[in-house]
Tab-separated table of C-alpha atoms in Angstrom:
chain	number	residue	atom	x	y	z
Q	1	UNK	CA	-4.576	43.899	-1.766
Q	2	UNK	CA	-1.766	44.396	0.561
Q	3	UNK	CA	1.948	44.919	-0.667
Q	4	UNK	CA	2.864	42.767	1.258
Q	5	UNK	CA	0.588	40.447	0.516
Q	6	UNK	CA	1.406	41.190	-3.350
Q	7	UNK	CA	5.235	40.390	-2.758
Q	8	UNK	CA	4.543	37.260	-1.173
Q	9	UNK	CA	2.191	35.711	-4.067
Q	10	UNK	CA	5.743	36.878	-6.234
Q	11	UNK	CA	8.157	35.772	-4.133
Q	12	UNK	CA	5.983	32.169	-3.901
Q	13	UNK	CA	5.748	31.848	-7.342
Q	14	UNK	CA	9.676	32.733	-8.040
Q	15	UNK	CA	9.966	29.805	-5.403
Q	16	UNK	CA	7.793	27.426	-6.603
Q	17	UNK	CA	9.548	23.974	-7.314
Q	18	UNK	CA	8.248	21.915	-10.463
Q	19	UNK	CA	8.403	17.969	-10.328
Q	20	UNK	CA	7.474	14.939	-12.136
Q	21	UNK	CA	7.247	11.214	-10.956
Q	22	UNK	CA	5.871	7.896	-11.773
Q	23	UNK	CA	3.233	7.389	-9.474
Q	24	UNK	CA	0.179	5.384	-8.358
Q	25	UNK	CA	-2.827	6.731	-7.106
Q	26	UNK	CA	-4.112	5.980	-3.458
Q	27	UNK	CA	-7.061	7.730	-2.721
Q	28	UNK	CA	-9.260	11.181	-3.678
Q	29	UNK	CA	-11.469	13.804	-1.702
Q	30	UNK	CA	-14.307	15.847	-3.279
Q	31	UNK	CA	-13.580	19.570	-2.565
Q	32	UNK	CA	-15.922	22.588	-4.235
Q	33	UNK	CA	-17.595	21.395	-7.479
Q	34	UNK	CA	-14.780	20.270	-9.193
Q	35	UNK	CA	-11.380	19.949	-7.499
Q	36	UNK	CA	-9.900	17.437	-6.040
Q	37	UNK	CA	-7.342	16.419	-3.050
Q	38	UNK	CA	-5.294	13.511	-4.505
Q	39	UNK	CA	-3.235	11.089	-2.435
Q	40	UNK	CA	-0.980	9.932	-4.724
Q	41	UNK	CA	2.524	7.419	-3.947
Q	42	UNK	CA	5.347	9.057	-6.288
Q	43	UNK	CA	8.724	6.854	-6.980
Q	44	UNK	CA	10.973	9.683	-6.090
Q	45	UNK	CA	9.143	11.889	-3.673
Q	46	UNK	CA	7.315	8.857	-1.731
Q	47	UNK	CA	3.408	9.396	-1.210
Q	48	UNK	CA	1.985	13.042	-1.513
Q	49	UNK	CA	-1.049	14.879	-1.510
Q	50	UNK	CA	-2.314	17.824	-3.585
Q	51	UNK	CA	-4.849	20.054	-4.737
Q	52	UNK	CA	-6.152	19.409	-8.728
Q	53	UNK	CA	-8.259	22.038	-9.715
Q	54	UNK	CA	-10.983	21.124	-12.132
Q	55	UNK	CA	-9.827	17.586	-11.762
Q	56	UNK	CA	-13.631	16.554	-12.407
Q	57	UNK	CA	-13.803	18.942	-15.595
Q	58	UNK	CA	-10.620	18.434	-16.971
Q	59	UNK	CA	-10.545	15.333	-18.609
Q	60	UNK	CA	-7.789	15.870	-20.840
Q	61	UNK	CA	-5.407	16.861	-17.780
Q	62	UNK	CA	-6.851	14.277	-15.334
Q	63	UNK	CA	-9.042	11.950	-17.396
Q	64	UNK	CA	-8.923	8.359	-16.763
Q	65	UNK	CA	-5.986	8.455	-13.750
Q	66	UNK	CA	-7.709	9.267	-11.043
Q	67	UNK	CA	-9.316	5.685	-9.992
Q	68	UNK	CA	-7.169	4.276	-7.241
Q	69	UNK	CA	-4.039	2.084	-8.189
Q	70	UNK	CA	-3.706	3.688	-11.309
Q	71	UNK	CA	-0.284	3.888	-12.650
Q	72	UNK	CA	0.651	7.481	-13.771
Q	73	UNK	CA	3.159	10.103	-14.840
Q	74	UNK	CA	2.290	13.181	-12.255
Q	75	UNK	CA	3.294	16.607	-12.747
Q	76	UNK	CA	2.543	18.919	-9.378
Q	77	UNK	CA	4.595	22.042	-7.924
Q	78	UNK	CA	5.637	22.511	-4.421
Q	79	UNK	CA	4.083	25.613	-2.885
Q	80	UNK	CA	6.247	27.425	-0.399
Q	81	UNK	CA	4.239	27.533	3.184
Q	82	UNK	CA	1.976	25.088	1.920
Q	83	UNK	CA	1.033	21.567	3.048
Q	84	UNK	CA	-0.859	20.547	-0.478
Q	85	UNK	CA	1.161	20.786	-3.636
Q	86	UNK	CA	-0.427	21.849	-6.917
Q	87	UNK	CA	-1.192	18.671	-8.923
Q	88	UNK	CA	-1.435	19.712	-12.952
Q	89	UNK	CA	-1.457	16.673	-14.794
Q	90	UNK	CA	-1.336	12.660	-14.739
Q	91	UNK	CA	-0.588	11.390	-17.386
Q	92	UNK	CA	-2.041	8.171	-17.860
Q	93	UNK	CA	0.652	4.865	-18.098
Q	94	UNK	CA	-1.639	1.991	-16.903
Q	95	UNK	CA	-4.915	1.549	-15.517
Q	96	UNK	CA	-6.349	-1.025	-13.592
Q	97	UNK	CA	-9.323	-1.229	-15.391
Q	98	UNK	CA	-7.601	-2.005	-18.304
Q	99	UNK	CA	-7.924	-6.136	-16.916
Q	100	UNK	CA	-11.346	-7.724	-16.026
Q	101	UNK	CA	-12.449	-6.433	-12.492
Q	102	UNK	CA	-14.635	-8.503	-10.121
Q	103	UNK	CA	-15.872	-7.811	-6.557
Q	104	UNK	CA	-12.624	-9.789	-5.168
Q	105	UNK	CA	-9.875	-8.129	-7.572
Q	106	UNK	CA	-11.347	-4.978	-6.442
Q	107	UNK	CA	-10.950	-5.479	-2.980
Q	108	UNK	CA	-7.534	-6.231	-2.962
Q	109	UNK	CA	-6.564	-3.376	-5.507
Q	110	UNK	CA	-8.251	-0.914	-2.507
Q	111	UNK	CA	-6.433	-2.848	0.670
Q	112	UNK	CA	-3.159	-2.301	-1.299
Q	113	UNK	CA	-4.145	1.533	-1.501
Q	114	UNK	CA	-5.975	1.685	2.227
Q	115	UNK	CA	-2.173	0.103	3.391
Q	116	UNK	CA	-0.555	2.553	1.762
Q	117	UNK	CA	-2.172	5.613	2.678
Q	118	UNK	CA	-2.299	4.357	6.100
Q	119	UNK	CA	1.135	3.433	6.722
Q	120	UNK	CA	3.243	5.270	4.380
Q	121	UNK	CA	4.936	8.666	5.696
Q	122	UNK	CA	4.568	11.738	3.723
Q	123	UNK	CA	7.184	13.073	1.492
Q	124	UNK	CA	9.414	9.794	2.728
Q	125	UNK	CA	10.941	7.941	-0.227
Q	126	UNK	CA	10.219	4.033	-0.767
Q	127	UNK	CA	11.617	2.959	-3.511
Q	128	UNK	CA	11.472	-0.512	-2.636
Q	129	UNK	CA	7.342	-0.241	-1.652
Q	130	UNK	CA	6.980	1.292	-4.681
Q	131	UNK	CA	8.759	-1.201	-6.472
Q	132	UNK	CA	6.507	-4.205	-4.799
Q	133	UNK	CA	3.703	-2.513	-5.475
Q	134	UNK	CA	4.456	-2.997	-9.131
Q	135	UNK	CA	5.393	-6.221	-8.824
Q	136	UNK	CA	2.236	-7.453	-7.154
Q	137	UNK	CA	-0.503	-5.216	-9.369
Q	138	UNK	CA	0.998	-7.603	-12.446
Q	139	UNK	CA	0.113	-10.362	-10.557
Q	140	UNK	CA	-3.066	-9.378	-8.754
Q	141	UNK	CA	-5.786	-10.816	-11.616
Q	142	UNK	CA	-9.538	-11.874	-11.580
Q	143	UNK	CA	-8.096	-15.962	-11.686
Q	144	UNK	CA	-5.357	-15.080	-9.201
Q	145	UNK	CA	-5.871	-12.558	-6.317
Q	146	UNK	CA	-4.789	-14.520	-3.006
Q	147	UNK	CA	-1.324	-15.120	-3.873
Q	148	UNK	CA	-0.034	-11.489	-4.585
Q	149	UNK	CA	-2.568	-10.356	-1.652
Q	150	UNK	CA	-0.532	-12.741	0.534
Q	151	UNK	CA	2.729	-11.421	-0.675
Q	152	UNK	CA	1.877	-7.584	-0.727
Q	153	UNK	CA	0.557	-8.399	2.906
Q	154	UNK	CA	3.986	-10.219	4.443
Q	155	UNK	CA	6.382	-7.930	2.648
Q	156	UNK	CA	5.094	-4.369	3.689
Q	157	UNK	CA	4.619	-5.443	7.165
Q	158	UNK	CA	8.400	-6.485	7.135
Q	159	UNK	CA	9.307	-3.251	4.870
Q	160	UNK	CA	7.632	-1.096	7.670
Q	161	UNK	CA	9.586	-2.676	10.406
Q	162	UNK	CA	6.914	-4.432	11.802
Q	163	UNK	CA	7.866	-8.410	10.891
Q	164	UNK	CA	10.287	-10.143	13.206
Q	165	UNK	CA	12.241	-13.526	12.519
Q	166	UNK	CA	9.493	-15.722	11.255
Q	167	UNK	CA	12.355	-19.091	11.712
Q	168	UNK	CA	12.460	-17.988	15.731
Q	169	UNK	CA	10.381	-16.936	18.156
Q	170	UNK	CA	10.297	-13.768	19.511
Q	171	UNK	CA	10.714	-14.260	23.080
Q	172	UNK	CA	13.511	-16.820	23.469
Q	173	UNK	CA	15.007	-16.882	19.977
Q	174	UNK	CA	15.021	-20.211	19.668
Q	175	UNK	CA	14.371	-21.779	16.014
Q	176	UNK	CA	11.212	-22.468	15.670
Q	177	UNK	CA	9.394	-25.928	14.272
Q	178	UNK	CA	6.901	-25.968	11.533
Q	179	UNK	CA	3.667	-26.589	12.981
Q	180	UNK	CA	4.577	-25.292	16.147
Q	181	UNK	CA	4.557	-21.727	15.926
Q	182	UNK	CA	1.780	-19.696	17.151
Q	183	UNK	CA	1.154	-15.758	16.842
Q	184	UNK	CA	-1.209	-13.402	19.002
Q	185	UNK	CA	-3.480	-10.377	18.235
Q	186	UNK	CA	-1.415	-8.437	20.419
Q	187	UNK	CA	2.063	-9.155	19.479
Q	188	UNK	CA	4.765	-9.007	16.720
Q	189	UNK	CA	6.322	-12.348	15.535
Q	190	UNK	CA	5.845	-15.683	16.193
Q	191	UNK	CA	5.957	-17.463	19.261
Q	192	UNK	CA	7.256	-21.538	20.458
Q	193	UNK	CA	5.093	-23.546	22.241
Q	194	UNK	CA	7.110	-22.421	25.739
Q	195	UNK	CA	6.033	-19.117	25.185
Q	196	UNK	CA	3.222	-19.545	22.934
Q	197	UNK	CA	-0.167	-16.864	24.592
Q	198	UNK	CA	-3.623	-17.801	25.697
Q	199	UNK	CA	-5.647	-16.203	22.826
Q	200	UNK	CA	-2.960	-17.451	19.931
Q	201	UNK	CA	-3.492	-19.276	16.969
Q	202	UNK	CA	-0.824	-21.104	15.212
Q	203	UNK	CA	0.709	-20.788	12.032
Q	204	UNK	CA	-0.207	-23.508	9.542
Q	205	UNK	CA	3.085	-26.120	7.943
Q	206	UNK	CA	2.448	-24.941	4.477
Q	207	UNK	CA	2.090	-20.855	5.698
Q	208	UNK	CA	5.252	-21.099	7.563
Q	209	UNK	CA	7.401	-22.157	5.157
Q	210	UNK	CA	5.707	-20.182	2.353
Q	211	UNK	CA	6.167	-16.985	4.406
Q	212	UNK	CA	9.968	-17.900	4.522
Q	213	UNK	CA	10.125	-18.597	1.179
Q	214	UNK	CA	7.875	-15.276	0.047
Q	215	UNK	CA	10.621	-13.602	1.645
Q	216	UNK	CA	13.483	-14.913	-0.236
Q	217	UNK	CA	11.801	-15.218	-3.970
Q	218	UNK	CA	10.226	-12.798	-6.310
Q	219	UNK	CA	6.375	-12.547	-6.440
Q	220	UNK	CA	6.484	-14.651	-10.182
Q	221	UNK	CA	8.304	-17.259	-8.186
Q	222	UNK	CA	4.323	-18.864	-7.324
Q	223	UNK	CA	2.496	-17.820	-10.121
Q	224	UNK	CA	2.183	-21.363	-11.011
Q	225	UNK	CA	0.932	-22.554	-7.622
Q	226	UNK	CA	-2.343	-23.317	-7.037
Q	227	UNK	CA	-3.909	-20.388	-4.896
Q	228	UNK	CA	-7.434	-20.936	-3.427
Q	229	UNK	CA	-9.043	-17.950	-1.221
Q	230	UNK	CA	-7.995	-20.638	2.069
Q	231	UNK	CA	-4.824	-21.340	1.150
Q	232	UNK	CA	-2.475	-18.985	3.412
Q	233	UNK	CA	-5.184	-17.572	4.966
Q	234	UNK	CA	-4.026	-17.719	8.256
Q	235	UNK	CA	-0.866	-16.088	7.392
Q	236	UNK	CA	-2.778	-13.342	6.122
Q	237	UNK	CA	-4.181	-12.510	9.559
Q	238	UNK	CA	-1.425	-12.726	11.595
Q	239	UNK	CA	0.234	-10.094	8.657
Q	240	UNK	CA	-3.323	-8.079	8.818
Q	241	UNK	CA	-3.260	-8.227	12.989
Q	242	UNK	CA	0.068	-6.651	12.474
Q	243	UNK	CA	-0.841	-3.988	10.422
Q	244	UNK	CA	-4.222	-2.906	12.248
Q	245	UNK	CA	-1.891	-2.972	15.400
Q	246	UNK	CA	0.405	-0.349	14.267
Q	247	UNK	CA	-1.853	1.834	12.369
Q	248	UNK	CA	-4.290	1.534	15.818
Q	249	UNK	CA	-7.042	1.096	13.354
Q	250	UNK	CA	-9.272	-1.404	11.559
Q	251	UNK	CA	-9.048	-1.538	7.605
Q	252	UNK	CA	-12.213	-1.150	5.706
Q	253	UNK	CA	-10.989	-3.316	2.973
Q	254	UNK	CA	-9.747	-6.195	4.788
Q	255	UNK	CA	-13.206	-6.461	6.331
Q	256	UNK	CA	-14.281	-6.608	2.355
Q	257	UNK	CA	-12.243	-9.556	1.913
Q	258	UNK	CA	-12.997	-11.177	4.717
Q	259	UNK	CA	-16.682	-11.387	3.761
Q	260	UNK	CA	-16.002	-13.185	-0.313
């Protein structure tokens, strides 16, 4: 080898940063026999991905965390001049398979993750997506998946800059009436009936006002609320039209949920 090539493996590993993070896992790619790339969404670095070596081997560094939505304790290093960072360790702090799973509780647990990794920048904290995420994996249960589906849904399209004033319309700015306003494939926000376009659909009473109100209360504010899979369901695609639109791609778990 090189001395060159020597000094810079020394001078890397003299540089090498060490972190840890609560985090929750998004998504994982085979590589070799055994390793893995992780996508992983850290509390204090925002979402990441690294390299674990023998991540398929290694159950006692890696056992049990891996499956997406996990919550975890993740220990990786920052390699100078490279894009991955070295993961080491999860530490396990709670599973989602510690709760009954079904087909529908697993579809939602894998939209929140397919958001994530779609719309999340790298290395950009979120402390406040990261913080909803928690909020809504309580909530998200075999009895009750809709409601913190519908939440998650409204509130990262807003925290991602994507959700207008829902009480006006778009165009004009006029307050809007419930049972009036309308939202297109194509467009942000919601629309009056002056400006309302061809290929709209409009927004049901009851999801208008529960979108307000989702945005001023906590997730446990409708726990007690009767959720069925219809209920807000048309608030759910205009959030999901928004999403697709600014990602410029379909999700593969929406089109999961849409066939339960």
């Amino acid at each position: 080898m090189a001395y060159g090539s020597k000094l810079r493996k020394c001078e890397d590993k003299l540089t090498m940063a060490l972190f840890a993070s609560d985090a929750l896992i998004l998504r994982t790619w085979p590589v070799n026999e055994a390793d893995l790339i992780v996508s992983f969404f850290t509390r204090d670095y925002g979402k990441i991905k690294g390299v674990a070596k023998a991540a398929l081997k290694s159950r006692k560094r890696f056992g049990g965390a891996l499956e997406p939505m996990t919550l975890t304790r993740a220990f990786f290093a920052d390699r100078p001049r490279q894009e991955l960072v070295r993961l080491d360790q999860l530490e396990l702090l709670r599973s989602p398979l510690s709760g009954p799973v079904d087909y529908c509780r697993a579809a939602v647990l894998s939209f929140y993750a397919e958001t994530l990794e779609e719309t999340l920048p790298e290395h950009d904290t979120q402390e406040t997506v990261f913080r909803l995420l928690l909020a809504v994996l309580e909530q998200t249960t075999v009895d009750q998946p809709w409601m913190p589906l519908t939440y998650f849904s409204l509130w990262i399209t807003r925290l991602m800059g994507w959700l207008p004033d829902l009480a006006a319309c778009t165009v004009c700015g006029e307050r809007l009436v419930a049972g009036e306003a309308s939202f297109h494939p194509m467009s942000d926000g919601l629309f009056c009936p002056l400006h309302r376009q061809g290929a709209g659909s409009t927004l049901s009473v009851d999801s208008w006002q529960l979108a307000q109100r989702m945005l001023r209360e906590p997730v446990t504010a409708f726990t007690n609320e009767q959720w069925s899979r219809r209920r807000a369901q048309d608030l759910r695609r205009f959030t999901l039209q928004s999403l697709e639109r600014h990602i410029e791609r379909r999700l593969r778990s929406a089109e999961a949920l849409s066939r339960i």
